[in-house]
Structure formats: structure tokens, C-alpha cells
Coordinates of C-alpha atoms and ligand atoms in Angstrom, one line a residue:
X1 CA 69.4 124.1 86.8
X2 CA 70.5 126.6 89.3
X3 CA 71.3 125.1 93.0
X4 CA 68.8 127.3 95.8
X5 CA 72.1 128.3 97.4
X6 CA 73.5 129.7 94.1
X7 CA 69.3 131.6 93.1
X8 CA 69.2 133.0 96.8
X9 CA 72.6 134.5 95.9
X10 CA 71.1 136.0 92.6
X11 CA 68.5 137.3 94.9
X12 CA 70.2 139.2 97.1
X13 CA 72.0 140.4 94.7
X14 CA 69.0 141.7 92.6
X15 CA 67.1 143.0 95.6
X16 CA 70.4 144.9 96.1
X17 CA 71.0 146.3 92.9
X18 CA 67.1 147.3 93.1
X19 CA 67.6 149.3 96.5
X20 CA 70.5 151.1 95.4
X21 CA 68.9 151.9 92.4
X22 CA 65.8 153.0 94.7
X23 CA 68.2 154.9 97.3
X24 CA 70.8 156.5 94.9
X25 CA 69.6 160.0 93.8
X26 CA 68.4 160.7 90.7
X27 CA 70.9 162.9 88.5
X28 CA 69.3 166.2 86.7
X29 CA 69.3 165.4 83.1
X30 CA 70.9 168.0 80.8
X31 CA 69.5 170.8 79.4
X32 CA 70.7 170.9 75.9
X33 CA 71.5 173.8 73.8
X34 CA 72.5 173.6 70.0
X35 CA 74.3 175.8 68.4
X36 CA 76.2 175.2 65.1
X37 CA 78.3 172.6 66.2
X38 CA 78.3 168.9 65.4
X39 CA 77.0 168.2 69.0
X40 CA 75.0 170.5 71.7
X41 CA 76.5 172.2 75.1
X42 CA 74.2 171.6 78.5
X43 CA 72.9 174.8 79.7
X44 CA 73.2 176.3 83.0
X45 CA 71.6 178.8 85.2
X46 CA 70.6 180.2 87.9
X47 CA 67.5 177.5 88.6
X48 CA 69.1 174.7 86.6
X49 CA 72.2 172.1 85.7
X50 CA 72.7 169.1 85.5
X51 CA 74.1 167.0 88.1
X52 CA 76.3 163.8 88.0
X53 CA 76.1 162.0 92.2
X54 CA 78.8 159.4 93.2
X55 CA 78.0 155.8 91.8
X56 CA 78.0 155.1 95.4
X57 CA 78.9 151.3 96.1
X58 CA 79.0 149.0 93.2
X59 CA 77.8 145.3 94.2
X60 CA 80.3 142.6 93.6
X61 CA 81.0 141.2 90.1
X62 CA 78.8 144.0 88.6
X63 CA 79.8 147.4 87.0
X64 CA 77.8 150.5 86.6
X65 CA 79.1 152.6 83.6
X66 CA 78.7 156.5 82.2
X67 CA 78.3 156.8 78.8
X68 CA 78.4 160.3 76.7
X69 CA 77.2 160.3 73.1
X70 CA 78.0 163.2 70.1
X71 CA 74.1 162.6 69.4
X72 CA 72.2 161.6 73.0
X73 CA 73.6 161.7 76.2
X74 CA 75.5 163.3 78.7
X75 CA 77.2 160.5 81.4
X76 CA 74.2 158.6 81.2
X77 CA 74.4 155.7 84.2
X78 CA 73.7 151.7 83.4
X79 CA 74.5 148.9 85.1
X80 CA 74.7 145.2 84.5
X81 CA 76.8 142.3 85.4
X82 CA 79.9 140.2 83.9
X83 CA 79.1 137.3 81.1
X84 CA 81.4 134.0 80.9
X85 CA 81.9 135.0 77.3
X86 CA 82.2 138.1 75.2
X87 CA 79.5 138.9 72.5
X88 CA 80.4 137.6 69.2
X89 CA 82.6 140.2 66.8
X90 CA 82.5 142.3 69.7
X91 CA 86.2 144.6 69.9
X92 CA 87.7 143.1 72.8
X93 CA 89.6 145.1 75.4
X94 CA 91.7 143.4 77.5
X95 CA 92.6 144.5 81.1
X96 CA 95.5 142.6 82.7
X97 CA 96.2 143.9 86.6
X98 CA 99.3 141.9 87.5
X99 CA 101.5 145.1 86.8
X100 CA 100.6 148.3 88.1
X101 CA 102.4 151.9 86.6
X102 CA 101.8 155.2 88.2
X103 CA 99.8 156.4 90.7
X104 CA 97.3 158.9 89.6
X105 CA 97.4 162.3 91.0
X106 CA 94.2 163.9 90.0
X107 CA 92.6 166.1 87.6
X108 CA 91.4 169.7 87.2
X109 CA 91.9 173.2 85.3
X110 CA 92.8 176.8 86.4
X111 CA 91.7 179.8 88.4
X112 CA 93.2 182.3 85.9
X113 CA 92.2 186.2 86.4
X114 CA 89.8 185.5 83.4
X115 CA 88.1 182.5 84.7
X116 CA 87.5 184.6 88.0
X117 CA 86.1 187.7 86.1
X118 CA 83.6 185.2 84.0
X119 CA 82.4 183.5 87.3
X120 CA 81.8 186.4 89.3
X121 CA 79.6 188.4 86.6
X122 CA 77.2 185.2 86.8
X123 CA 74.3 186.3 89.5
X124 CA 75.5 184.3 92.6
X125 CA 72.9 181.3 92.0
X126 CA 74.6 180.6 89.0
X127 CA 77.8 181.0 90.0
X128 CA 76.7 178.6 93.0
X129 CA 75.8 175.9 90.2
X130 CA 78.9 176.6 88.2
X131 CA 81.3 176.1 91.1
X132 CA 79.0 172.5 91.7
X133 CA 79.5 171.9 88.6
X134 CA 83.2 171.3 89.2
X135 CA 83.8 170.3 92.3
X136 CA 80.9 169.0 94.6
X137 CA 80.2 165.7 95.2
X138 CA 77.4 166.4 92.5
X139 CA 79.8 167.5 89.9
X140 CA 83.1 166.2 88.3
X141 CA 84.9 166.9 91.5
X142 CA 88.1 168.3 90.3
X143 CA 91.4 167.8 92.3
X144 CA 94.1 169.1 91.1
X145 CA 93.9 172.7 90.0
X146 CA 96.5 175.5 88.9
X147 CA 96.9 179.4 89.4
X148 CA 98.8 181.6 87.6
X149 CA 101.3 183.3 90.2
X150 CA 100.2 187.2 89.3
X151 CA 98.9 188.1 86.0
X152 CA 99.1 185.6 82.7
X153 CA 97.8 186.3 79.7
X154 CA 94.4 185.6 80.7
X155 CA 94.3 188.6 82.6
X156 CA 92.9 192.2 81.4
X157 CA 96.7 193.5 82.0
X158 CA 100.2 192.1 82.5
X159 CA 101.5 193.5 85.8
X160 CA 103.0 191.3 89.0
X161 CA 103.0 191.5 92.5
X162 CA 105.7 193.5 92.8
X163 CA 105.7 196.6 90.1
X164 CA 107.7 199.4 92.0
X165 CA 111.2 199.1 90.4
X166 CA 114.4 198.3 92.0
X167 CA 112.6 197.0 95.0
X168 CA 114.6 193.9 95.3
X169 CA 114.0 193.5 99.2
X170 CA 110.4 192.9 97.8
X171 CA 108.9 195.4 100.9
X172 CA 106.1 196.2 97.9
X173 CA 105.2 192.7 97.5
X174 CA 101.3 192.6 97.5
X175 CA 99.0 190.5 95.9
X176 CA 96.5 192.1 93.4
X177 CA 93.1 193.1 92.9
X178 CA 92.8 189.8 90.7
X179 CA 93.8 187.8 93.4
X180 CA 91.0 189.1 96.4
X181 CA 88.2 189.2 93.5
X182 CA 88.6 186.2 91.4
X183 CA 90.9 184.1 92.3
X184 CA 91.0 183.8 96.3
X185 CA 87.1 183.8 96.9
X186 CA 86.7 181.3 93.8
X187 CA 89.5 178.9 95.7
X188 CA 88.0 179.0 98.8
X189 CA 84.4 178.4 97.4
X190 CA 85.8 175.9 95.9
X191 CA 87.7 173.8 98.9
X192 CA 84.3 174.3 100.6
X193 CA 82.0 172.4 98.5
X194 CA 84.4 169.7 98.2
X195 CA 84.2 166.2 99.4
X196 CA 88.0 165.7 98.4
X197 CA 91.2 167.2 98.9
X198 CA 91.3 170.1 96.0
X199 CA 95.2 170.0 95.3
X200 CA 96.5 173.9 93.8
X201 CA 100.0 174.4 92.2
X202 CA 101.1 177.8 91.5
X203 CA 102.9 178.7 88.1
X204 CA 104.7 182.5 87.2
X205 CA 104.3 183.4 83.7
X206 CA 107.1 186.7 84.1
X207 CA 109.0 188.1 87.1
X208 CA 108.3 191.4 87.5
X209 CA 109.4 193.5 84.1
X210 CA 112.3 195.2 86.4
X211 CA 114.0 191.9 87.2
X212 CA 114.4 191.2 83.3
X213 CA 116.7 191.7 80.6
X214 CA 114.7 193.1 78.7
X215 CA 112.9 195.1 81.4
X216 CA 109.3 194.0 79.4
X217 CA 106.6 190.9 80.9
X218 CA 106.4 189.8 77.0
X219 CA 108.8 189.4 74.2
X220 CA 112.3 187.9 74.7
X221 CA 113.9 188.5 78.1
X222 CA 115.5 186.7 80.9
X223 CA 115.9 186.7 84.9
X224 CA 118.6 189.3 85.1
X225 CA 121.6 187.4 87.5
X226 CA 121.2 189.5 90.1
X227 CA 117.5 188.8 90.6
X228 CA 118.0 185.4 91.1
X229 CA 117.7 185.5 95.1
X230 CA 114.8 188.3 95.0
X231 CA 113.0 186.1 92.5
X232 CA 113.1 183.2 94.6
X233 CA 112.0 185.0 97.2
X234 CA 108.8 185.9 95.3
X235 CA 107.9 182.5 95.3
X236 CA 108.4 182.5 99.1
X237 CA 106.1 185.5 99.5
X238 CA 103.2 183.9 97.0
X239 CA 102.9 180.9 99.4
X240 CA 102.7 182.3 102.4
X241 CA 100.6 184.9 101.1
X242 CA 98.0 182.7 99.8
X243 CA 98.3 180.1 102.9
X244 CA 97.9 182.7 105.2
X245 CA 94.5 183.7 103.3
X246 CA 92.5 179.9 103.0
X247 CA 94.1 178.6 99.8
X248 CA 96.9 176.1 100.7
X249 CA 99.7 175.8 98.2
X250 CA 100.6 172.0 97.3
X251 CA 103.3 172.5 94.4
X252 CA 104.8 175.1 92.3
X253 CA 105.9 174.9 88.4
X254 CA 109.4 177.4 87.9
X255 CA 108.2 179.0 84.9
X256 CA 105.5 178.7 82.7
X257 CA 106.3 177.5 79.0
X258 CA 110.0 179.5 79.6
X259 CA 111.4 178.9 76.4
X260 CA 109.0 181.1 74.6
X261 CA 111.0 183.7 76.3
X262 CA 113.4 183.1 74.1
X263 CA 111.0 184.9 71.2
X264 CA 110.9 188.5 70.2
X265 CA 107.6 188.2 69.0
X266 CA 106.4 186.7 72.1
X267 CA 103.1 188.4 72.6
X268 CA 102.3 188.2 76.5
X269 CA 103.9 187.2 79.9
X270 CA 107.0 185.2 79.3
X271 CA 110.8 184.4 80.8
X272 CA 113.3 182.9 78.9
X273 CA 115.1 180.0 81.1
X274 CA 118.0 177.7 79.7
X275 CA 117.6 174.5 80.9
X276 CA 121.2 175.1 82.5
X277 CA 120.3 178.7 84.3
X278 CA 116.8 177.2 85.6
X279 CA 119.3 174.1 87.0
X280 CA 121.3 176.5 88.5
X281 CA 118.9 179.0 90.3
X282 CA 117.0 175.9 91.6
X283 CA 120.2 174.8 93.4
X284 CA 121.6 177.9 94.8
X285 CA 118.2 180.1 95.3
X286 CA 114.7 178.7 94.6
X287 CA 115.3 175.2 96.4
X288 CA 117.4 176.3 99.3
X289 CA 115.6 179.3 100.0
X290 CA 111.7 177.3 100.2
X291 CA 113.8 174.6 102.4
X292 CA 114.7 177.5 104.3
X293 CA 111.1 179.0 104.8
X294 CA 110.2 175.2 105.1
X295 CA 108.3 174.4 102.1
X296 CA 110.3 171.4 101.1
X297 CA 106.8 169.7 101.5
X298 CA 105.7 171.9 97.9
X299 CA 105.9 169.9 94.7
X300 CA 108.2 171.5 92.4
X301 CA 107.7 170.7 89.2
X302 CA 109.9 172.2 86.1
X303 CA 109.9 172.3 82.1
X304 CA 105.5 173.6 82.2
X305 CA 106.1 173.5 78.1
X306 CA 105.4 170.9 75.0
X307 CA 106.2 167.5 74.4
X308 CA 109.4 169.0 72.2
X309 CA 111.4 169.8 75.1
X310 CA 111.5 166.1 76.1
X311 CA 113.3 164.6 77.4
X312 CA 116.4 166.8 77.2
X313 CA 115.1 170.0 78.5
X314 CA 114.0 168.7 81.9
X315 CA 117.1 166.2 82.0
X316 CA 119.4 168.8 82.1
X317 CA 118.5 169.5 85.7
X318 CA 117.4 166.3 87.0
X319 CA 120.9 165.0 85.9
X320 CA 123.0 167.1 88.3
X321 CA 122.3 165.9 91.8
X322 CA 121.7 169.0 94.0
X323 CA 119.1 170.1 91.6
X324 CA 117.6 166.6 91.6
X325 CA 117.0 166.4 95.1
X326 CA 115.1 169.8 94.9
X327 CA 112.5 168.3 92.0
X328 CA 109.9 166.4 92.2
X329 CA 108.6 166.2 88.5
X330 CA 107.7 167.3 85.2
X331 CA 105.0 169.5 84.1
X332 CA 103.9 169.0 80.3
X333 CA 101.6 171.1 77.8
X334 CA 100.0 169.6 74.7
X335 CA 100.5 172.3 72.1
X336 CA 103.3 170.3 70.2
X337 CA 101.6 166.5 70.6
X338 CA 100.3 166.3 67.5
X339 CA 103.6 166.5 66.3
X340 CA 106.3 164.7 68.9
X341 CA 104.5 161.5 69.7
X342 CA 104.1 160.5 73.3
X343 CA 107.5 158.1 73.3
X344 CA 109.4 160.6 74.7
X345 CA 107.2 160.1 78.1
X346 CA 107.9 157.1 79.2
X347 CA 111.5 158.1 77.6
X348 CA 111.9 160.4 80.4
X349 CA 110.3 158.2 83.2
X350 CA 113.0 155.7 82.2
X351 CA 115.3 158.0 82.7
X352 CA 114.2 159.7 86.0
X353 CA 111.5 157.0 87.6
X354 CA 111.5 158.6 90.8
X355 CA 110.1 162.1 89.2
X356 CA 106.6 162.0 88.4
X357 CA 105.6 163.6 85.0
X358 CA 101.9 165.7 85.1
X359 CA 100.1 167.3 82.1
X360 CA 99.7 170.9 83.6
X361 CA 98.2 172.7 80.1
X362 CA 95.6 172.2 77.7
X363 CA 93.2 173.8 75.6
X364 CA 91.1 173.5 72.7
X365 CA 90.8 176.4 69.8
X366 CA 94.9 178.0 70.4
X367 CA 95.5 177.9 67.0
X368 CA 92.5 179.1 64.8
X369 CA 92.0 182.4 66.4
X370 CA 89.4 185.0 65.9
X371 CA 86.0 184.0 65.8
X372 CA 86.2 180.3 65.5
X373 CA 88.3 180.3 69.1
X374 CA 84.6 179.0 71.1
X375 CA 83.0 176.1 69.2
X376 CA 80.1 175.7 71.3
X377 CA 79.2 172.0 71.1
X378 CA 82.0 170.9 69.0
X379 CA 82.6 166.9 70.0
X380 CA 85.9 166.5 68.1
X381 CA 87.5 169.0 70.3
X382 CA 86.0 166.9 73.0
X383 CA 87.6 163.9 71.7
X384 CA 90.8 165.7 71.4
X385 CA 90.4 165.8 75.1
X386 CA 89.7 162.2 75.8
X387 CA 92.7 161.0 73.1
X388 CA 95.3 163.1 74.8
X389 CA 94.3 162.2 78.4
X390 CA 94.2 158.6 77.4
X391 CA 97.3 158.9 75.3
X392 CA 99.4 160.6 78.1
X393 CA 98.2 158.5 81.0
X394 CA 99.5 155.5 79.0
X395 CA 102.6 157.1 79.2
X396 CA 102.9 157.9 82.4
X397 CA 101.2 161.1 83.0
X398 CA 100.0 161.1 86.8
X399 CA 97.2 163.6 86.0
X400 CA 96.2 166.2 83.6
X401 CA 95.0 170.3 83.9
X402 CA 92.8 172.0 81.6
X403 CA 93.5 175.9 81.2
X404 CA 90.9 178.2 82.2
X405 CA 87.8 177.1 83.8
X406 CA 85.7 179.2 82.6
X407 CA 85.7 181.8 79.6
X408 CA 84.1 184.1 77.9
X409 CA 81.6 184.2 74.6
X410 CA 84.5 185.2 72.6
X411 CA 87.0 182.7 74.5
X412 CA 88.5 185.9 76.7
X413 CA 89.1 188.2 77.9
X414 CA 92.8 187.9 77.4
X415 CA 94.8 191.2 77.1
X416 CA 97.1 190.4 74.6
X417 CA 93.8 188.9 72.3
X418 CA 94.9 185.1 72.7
X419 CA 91.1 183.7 72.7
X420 CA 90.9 180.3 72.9
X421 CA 88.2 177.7 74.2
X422 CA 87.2 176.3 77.6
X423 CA 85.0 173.5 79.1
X424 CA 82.9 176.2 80.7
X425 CA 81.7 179.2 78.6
X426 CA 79.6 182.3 80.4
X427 CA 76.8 184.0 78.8
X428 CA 77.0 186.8 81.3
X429 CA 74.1 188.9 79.3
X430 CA 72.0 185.7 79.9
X431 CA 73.3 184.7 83.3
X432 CA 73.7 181.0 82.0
X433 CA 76.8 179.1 81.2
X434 CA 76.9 176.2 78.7
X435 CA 79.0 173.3 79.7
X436 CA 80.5 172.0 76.9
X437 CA 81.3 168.5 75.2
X438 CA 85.0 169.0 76.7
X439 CA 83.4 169.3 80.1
X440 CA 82.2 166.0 79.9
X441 CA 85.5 164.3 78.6
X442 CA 86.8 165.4 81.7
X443 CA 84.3 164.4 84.0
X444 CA 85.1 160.9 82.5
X445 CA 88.2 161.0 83.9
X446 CA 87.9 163.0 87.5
X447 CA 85.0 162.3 88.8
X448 CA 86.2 158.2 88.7
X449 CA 89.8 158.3 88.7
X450 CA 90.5 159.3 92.0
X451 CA 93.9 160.3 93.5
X452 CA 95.9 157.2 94.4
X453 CA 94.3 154.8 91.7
X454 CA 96.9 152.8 90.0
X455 CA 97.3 152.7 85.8
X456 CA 97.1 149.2 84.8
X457 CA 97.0 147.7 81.3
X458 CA 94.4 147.7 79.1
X459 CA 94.9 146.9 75.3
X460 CA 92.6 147.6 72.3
X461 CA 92.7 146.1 68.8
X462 CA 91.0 149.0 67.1
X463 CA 92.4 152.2 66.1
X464 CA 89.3 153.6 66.7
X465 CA 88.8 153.0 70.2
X466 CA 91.2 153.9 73.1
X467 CA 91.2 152.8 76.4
X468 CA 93.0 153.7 80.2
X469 CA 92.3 151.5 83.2
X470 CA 92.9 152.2 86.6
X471 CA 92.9 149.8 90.6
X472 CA 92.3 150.9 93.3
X473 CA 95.0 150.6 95.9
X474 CA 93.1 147.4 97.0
X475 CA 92.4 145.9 93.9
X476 CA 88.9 145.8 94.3
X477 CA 87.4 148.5 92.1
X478 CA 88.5 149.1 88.3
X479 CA 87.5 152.1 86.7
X480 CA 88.1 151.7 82.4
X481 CA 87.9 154.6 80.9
X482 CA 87.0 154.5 76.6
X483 CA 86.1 156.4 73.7
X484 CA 84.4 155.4 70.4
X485 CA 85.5 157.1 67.8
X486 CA 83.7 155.3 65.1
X487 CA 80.5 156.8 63.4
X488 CA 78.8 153.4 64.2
X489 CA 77.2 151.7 67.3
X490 CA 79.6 149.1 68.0
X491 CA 79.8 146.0 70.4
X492 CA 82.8 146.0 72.9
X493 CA 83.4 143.1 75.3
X494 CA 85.8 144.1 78.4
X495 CA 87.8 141.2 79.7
X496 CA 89.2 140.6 83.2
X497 CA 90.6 137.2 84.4
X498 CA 88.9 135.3 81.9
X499 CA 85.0 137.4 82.9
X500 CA 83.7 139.8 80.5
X501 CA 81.3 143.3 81.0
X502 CA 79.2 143.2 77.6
X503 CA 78.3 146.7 75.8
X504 CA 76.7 147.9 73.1
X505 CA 77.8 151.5 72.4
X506 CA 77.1 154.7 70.5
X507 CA 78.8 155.8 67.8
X508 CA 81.0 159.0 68.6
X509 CA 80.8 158.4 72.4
X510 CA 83.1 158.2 75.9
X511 CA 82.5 155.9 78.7
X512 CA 83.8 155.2 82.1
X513 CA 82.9 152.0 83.6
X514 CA 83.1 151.3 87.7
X515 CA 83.6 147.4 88.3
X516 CA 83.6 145.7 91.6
X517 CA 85.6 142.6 91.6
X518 CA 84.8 140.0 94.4
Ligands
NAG1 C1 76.2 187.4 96.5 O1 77.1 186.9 97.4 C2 78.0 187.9 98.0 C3 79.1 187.3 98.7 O2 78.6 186.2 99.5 C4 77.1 188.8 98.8 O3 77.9 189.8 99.4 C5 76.0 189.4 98.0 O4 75.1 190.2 98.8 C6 75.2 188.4 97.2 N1 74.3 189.0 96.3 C7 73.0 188.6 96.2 C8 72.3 189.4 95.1 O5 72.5 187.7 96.8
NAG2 C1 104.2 193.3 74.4 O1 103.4 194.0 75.3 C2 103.1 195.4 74.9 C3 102.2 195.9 76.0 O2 102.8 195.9 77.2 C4 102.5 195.4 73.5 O3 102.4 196.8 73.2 C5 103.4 194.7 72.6 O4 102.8 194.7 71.3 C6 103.7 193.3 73.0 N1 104.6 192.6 72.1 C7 104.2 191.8 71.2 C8 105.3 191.1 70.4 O5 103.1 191.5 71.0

């Protein structure tokens, strides 16, 4: 029998959980699509998306939770409270807070010259829902986003801000076209309609063609000595010029991916970078010369390429002191994970733990080409997604960036015809967008996993299902994040000092669950 003390708790507690239920605001459902895909994308226009609102305050000792399905749903809210015991056979994931690891940094993608053009050829109702879609407090609300510094190769040309040869005093410096039309406005929108502090790292993918070797943005060339101190200077000249027009600069990366510039066949913007040259300018030009305009305060991140390069490539620097003091981490793309497996992380947080490591790269469809580049709906890439997010968080990744925002039908444009996929693609003919299964496995993450949540431990038995889990700074609200990647509706118990949050989940499915201890 239940003591009137202890059934006057349980009602307060339900007529609590029954008014937030009442207040909270109903999220619009979404409008799905099918294409030939084994899952559907949601649709998007000008009158319509869907929406996913803040859980708001979780009562104590109950969780609410977002589950996405291959078959059903799109971050479809429940909420419930703990059990004394797990369900019987139920895979049992087991979250143990007493040490914490890093502290997360955020999530996000890029404002590439691509993404820009897609957005703006929406009318500007849709573009309004697109822009929500990422980052208002009734979207994913991205933090943590990254711009190409000048053209990459999603661009419709390679060219820099500084074409005019020989100008090393940089008095042609200038930012582009790209830059007032798709990139600037897009930034500003998008600091605008957020609630949270949207973090933006710059990244070059070549120095203007003249400072090179080879005296070409693609194909295999490198910073020519004497351009060391103009090229530095660049990055000086990008800061303040974006700054001093409403889209503040919180770190840089030294050169996108720079050992492809080591490739003849290299097929767009590129500079090849030793790991013992890139030491060496950071410590007589780039780091001195932003401590001399006063941007110690920027992140400077180096490496910006695979898995394959670690952890000797970004070692090579942080080993020699001057350099060392001038870093701050290392930026990481996923294109070689499926091959080097994620040990040499935490290798290289053993080595360095003062340096924080960030995945800054990722997309889906790089190395199938031509028409199969856009999969619209496919859930495996999605679960690529929520694998290698998982995967690098529990090695120490403080974040992770998607590529482009938004692309294309055809996964473009992209001037030298390197189509690939995105979480967002435009039908401009249509003015809709369809917001795709990848989408969601980010939303997972950033909408819940906010900057300053600690990584804690979370272990699961099962191949098949992987897990992150992240406290809050006051160790009050825990935020798991899992997928199922079983092709049956399984039973998962979630343990935390000795309670347990029961579910019963879809097969092929992602969840994020929000608890509120005490
Ligand atoms: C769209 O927005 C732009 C910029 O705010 C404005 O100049 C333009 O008139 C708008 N177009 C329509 C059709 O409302
Ligand atoms: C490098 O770019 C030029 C255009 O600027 C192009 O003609 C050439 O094919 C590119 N190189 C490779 C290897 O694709």
C-alpha cells in the first residue's frame, strides 16, 4: 500500500507531467515523401515543415525521449518514468557518471558557395522554413558551423580573394560575390533566429593560385616560401572582413585536407602542407601575426583531413613547443574511417590532452558518383551518420560538422563535378526541400547535446546497438543518445545508479532520451 505522503507525491507529479504536456507546443508532424529509397525524406515548403520545440523541463526521475524509425517516425516525443528493474531479456545499457571525458563543443555543417546558391533560389518563405529548420529553437539548432575561406569546390568556380597576381601586400584583398550573396546574408539569418550561440570556423581550401608552386588552385602545389607572411596575412584580412560585416569568427582550420596537395590528379582547390612546413609557418607567420592583430582568442585548429593522418601528422606540430602554444586542436574528416579504426583518437588525446580533437567533415554519397550521389530517403546513410558521430564522440571528438547544408537535386553544383549528398536537398523547380533521414541523425545529437555537456560512459552488450551519453555540467540532466540497428523491435532497459528507463523500440531506429535525475 502506498503511504498519502508518497500518492500526493505521484500526484503532483502526474498533474505536472499532464500540464506540461498541455502547455508544451505541439510539433508539426512530417510531411513525408518517398522516393526509391529504403525510407522517405520530410518535405518542405513554402507553407509547411515540420518542427521539433525544446523538451522544455523534464520533471524529476522522469525522461522524455525522440525516437526516429526507417519505417514510422520522425523524432517522435514519449515520456515515462524510471522502473526498479529492467524488463526481462531486455539489452541493457549501462550509464556510469562517476568519470566524465570531454566537454562537447557543438554540432552543425557548412555555408559553402553551393549551399548559399541552393537556399537563396528557394522563394523566401521557404528559405525562411529552411533556415528554421536548422537553427531556431523549433529546429535542430545547430552550433557549430564551418565556411570555406573563398571558393572550395562547392563553388561554381575556383578563384580567392585575392586574384590579381604578385599582389603580396594584399591591397586587392576583397571578398567575393559568393560571400555578399550566399554566404554572409545566410550567416546572419542564421545568428538571428538563434536561441544559442552559433559558433563559425573558417577553413582555406587553396591560397590564391599566384602564391603556389604550381601557380594552379587544384593539382599538386605548395605555399611558395616567400608567401608565407602574405598568406598569413590572408587569414588576418578574412576575420576582420567577416567580423566587420555581422558574422563573428570563433576558430580557423590551416588548410583543408592539405595533403591531397600532394596529388597531381587532384581535381579542385588544394595546398600541399608537410606536417613540418605547416609547423613552421604557424610559428613564425600565421600564429604571431593573429596574436599581433589580436586574435589569439580564434581556435586554431590543424590536420582538417582523415583518420590516416593520426596521430603523426598533427603531432608533428604539437610536439615542438612554439607551435603548441599557437594550437588549440585537431580537426578530423571521415573519408578514411571505414578503414583506420577510431584508436588512433583517443591515441592522440593521450598524447596531447590539452588539444581538443573536432570532426570538421562529413558527407554521405563521395564515393559512388554520378547519379547515385543523392539517395533521397536512404536510412543506411543515415545510420552511417549516427555510427560515426557515436563512434568518434567515444573517442573523444568534442563535436562533429556535416559538409554542405544544403544541395542540389544532383548533389551540386560543384565546379569540378564532385556531387555528393547532403541532409538538406532543394527542389528549386518545386520550391520545396526534402529533409532527409541524415537530417534527423543529426538532430539527435544537436538539438540535445548542447555545448558544455560532459561525455560520460555508457556501455552496450549488442553489436547492434550503439550508444553516447552526456551530463550536464550539474549532473542533473542526462541526454543518451542510441541507435537500433537491428531489423527487429527490441526491448532496451537504460540503467543509472541501480534505476532503469524501460523501452520498447523500432527496428532500424535512433533515439535521444532527456532524463532528469533528482
Ligand atoms: C525576399 O527577401 C528579400 C530580402 O529580405 C527582399 O528584398 C525581397 O523583396 C523578398 N522577396 C519577396 C518576394 O518577398
Ligand atoms: C584543375 O582545374 C582546371 C581548371 O581550372 C581543370 O581544367 C583541370 O582539369 C583540373 N585538374 C584536374 C586534375 O582535374
Amino acid at each position: 500500500m502506498m503511504g498519502s505522503g508518497a500518492l500526493w507525491k505521484h500526484l503532483l507529479l502526474l498533474v505536472s507531467v499532464l500540464a506540461s504536456a498541455v502547455t508544451s507546443q505541439d510539433d508539426i508532424p512530417c510531411l513525408r515523401k518517398v522516393f526509391d529509397q529504403s525510407s522517405f525524406v520530410c518535405s518542405c515548403n513554402a507553407d509547411y515543415c515540420d518542427t521539433l520545440s525544446d523538451p522544455g523541463d523534464v520533471p524529476p526521475t522522469t525522461y522524455v525521449s525522440y525516437s526516429s524509425s526507417a519505417s514510422e517516425a520522425r523524432f517522435l516525443k514519449s515520456s515515462g518514468g524510471v522502473d526498479s528493474s529492467p524488463r526481462p531479456d531486455a539489452i541493457l545499457l549501462r550509464v556510469n557518471a562517476d568519470y566524465h571525458y570531454q566537454t562537447m563543443m557543438g554540432f552543425g555543417g557548412a555555408f559553402t558557395d553551393s549551399a548559399g546558391l541552393n537556399i537563396v533560389a528557394l522563394s523566401n518563405a521557404t528559405q525562411e522554413k529552411l533556415m528554421s529548420s536548422y537553427f531556431s529553437p523549433s529546429g535542430i539548432e545547430y552550433t557549430l558551423c564551418r565556411t570555406p575561406m573563398a571558393g572550395s569546390d562547392f563553388s561554381v568556380r575556383p578563384y580567392s580573394y585575392d586574384d590579381i597576381e604578385g599582389d603580396v601586400a594584399l591591397v586587392n584583398f576583397a571578398l567575393a560575390e559568393e560571400d555578399w550573396l550566399y554566404k554572409l546574408p545566410l550567416i546572419q539569418w542564421a545568428n538571428s533566429l538563434s536561441q544559442r550561440e552559433v559558433k563559425l570556423f573558417g577553413s582555406p581550401w587553396s591560397p590564391p593560385a599566384w602564391m603556389k608552386t604550381n601557380g594552379k588552385f587544384n593539382e599538386s602545389g605548395e605555399l611558395l616560401p616567400e608567401m608565407y607572411q602574405p598568406w598569413a596575412e590572408y587569414f588576418v584580412k578574412f576575420v576582420e572582413a567577416y567580423e566587420s560585416n555581422g558574422a563573428p569568427i570563433w576558430g580557423l582550420t590551416t588548410q583543408n585536407e592539405p595533403l591531397s596537395g600532394f596529388d597531381d590528379n587532384w581535381g579542385w582547390n588544394t595546398c600541399g602542407w608537410t606536417a613540418e612546413d605547416m609547423r613552421d609557418w604557424i610559428k613564425t607567420n600565421l600564429g604571431p601575426t593573429l596574436e599581433a592583430a589580436g586574435l589569439r582568442r580564434l581556435k586554431l585548429m590543424v590536420d582538417d583531413f582523415n583518420r590516416d593522418t593520426l596521430p603523426w601528422y598533427p603531432a608533428k606540430m604539437l610536439e615542438d613547443p612554439e607551435a603548441y602554444q599557437y594550437i588549440d586542436g585537431t580537426a578530423v574528416h571521415w573519408y578514411s574511417d571505414r578503414w583506420v579504426g577510431p584508436a588512433v583518437l583517443s591515441e592522440l588525446q593521450g598524447l596531447f590532452p590539452e588539444k581538443f580533437i573536432l570532426y570538421t567533415e562529413a558527407c554521405e554519397g563521395w564515393d559512388v558518383g554520378g547519379a547515385e550521389s543523392v539517395q533521397l530517403g536512404s536510412w543506411s546513410r543515415a545510420e552511417n551518420y549516427m555510427m560515426n558521430i557515436i563512434d568518434d564522440v567515444n573517442h573523444y571528438s568534442t563535436g562533429w560538422v556535416d559538409w554542405n547544408m544544403a544541395l542540389d537535386m544532383t548533389g551540386g553544383p560543384n565546379w569540378a563535378n564532385n556531387l555528393v549528398d547532403a541532409p538538406i536537398i532543394i527542389n528549386a523547380e518545386e520550391d520545396e526541400f526534402y529533409k532527409q533521414p541524415t537530417f534527423y541523425a543529426m538532430g539527435h545529437f544537436s538539438k540535445f547535446v548542447v555545448p558544455g555537456m560532459k561525455r560520460i560512459d555508457i556501455h552496450s552488450p549488442d553489436e547492434q546497438i550503439w550508444a553516447s551519453a552526456f551530463v550536464d555540467p550539474d549532473m542533473l540532466k542526462y541526454v543518451y543518445v542510441f541507435v537500433n540497428l537491428k531489423d527487429e523491435i527490441t526491448d532496451v532497459s537504460i540503467e543509472l545508479q541501480g534505476h532503469y528507463i524501460n523501452m520498447n523500440i523500432p527496428a532500424r531506429s535512433f533515439h535521444t532520451v532527456i532524463y532528469q535525475d533528482h
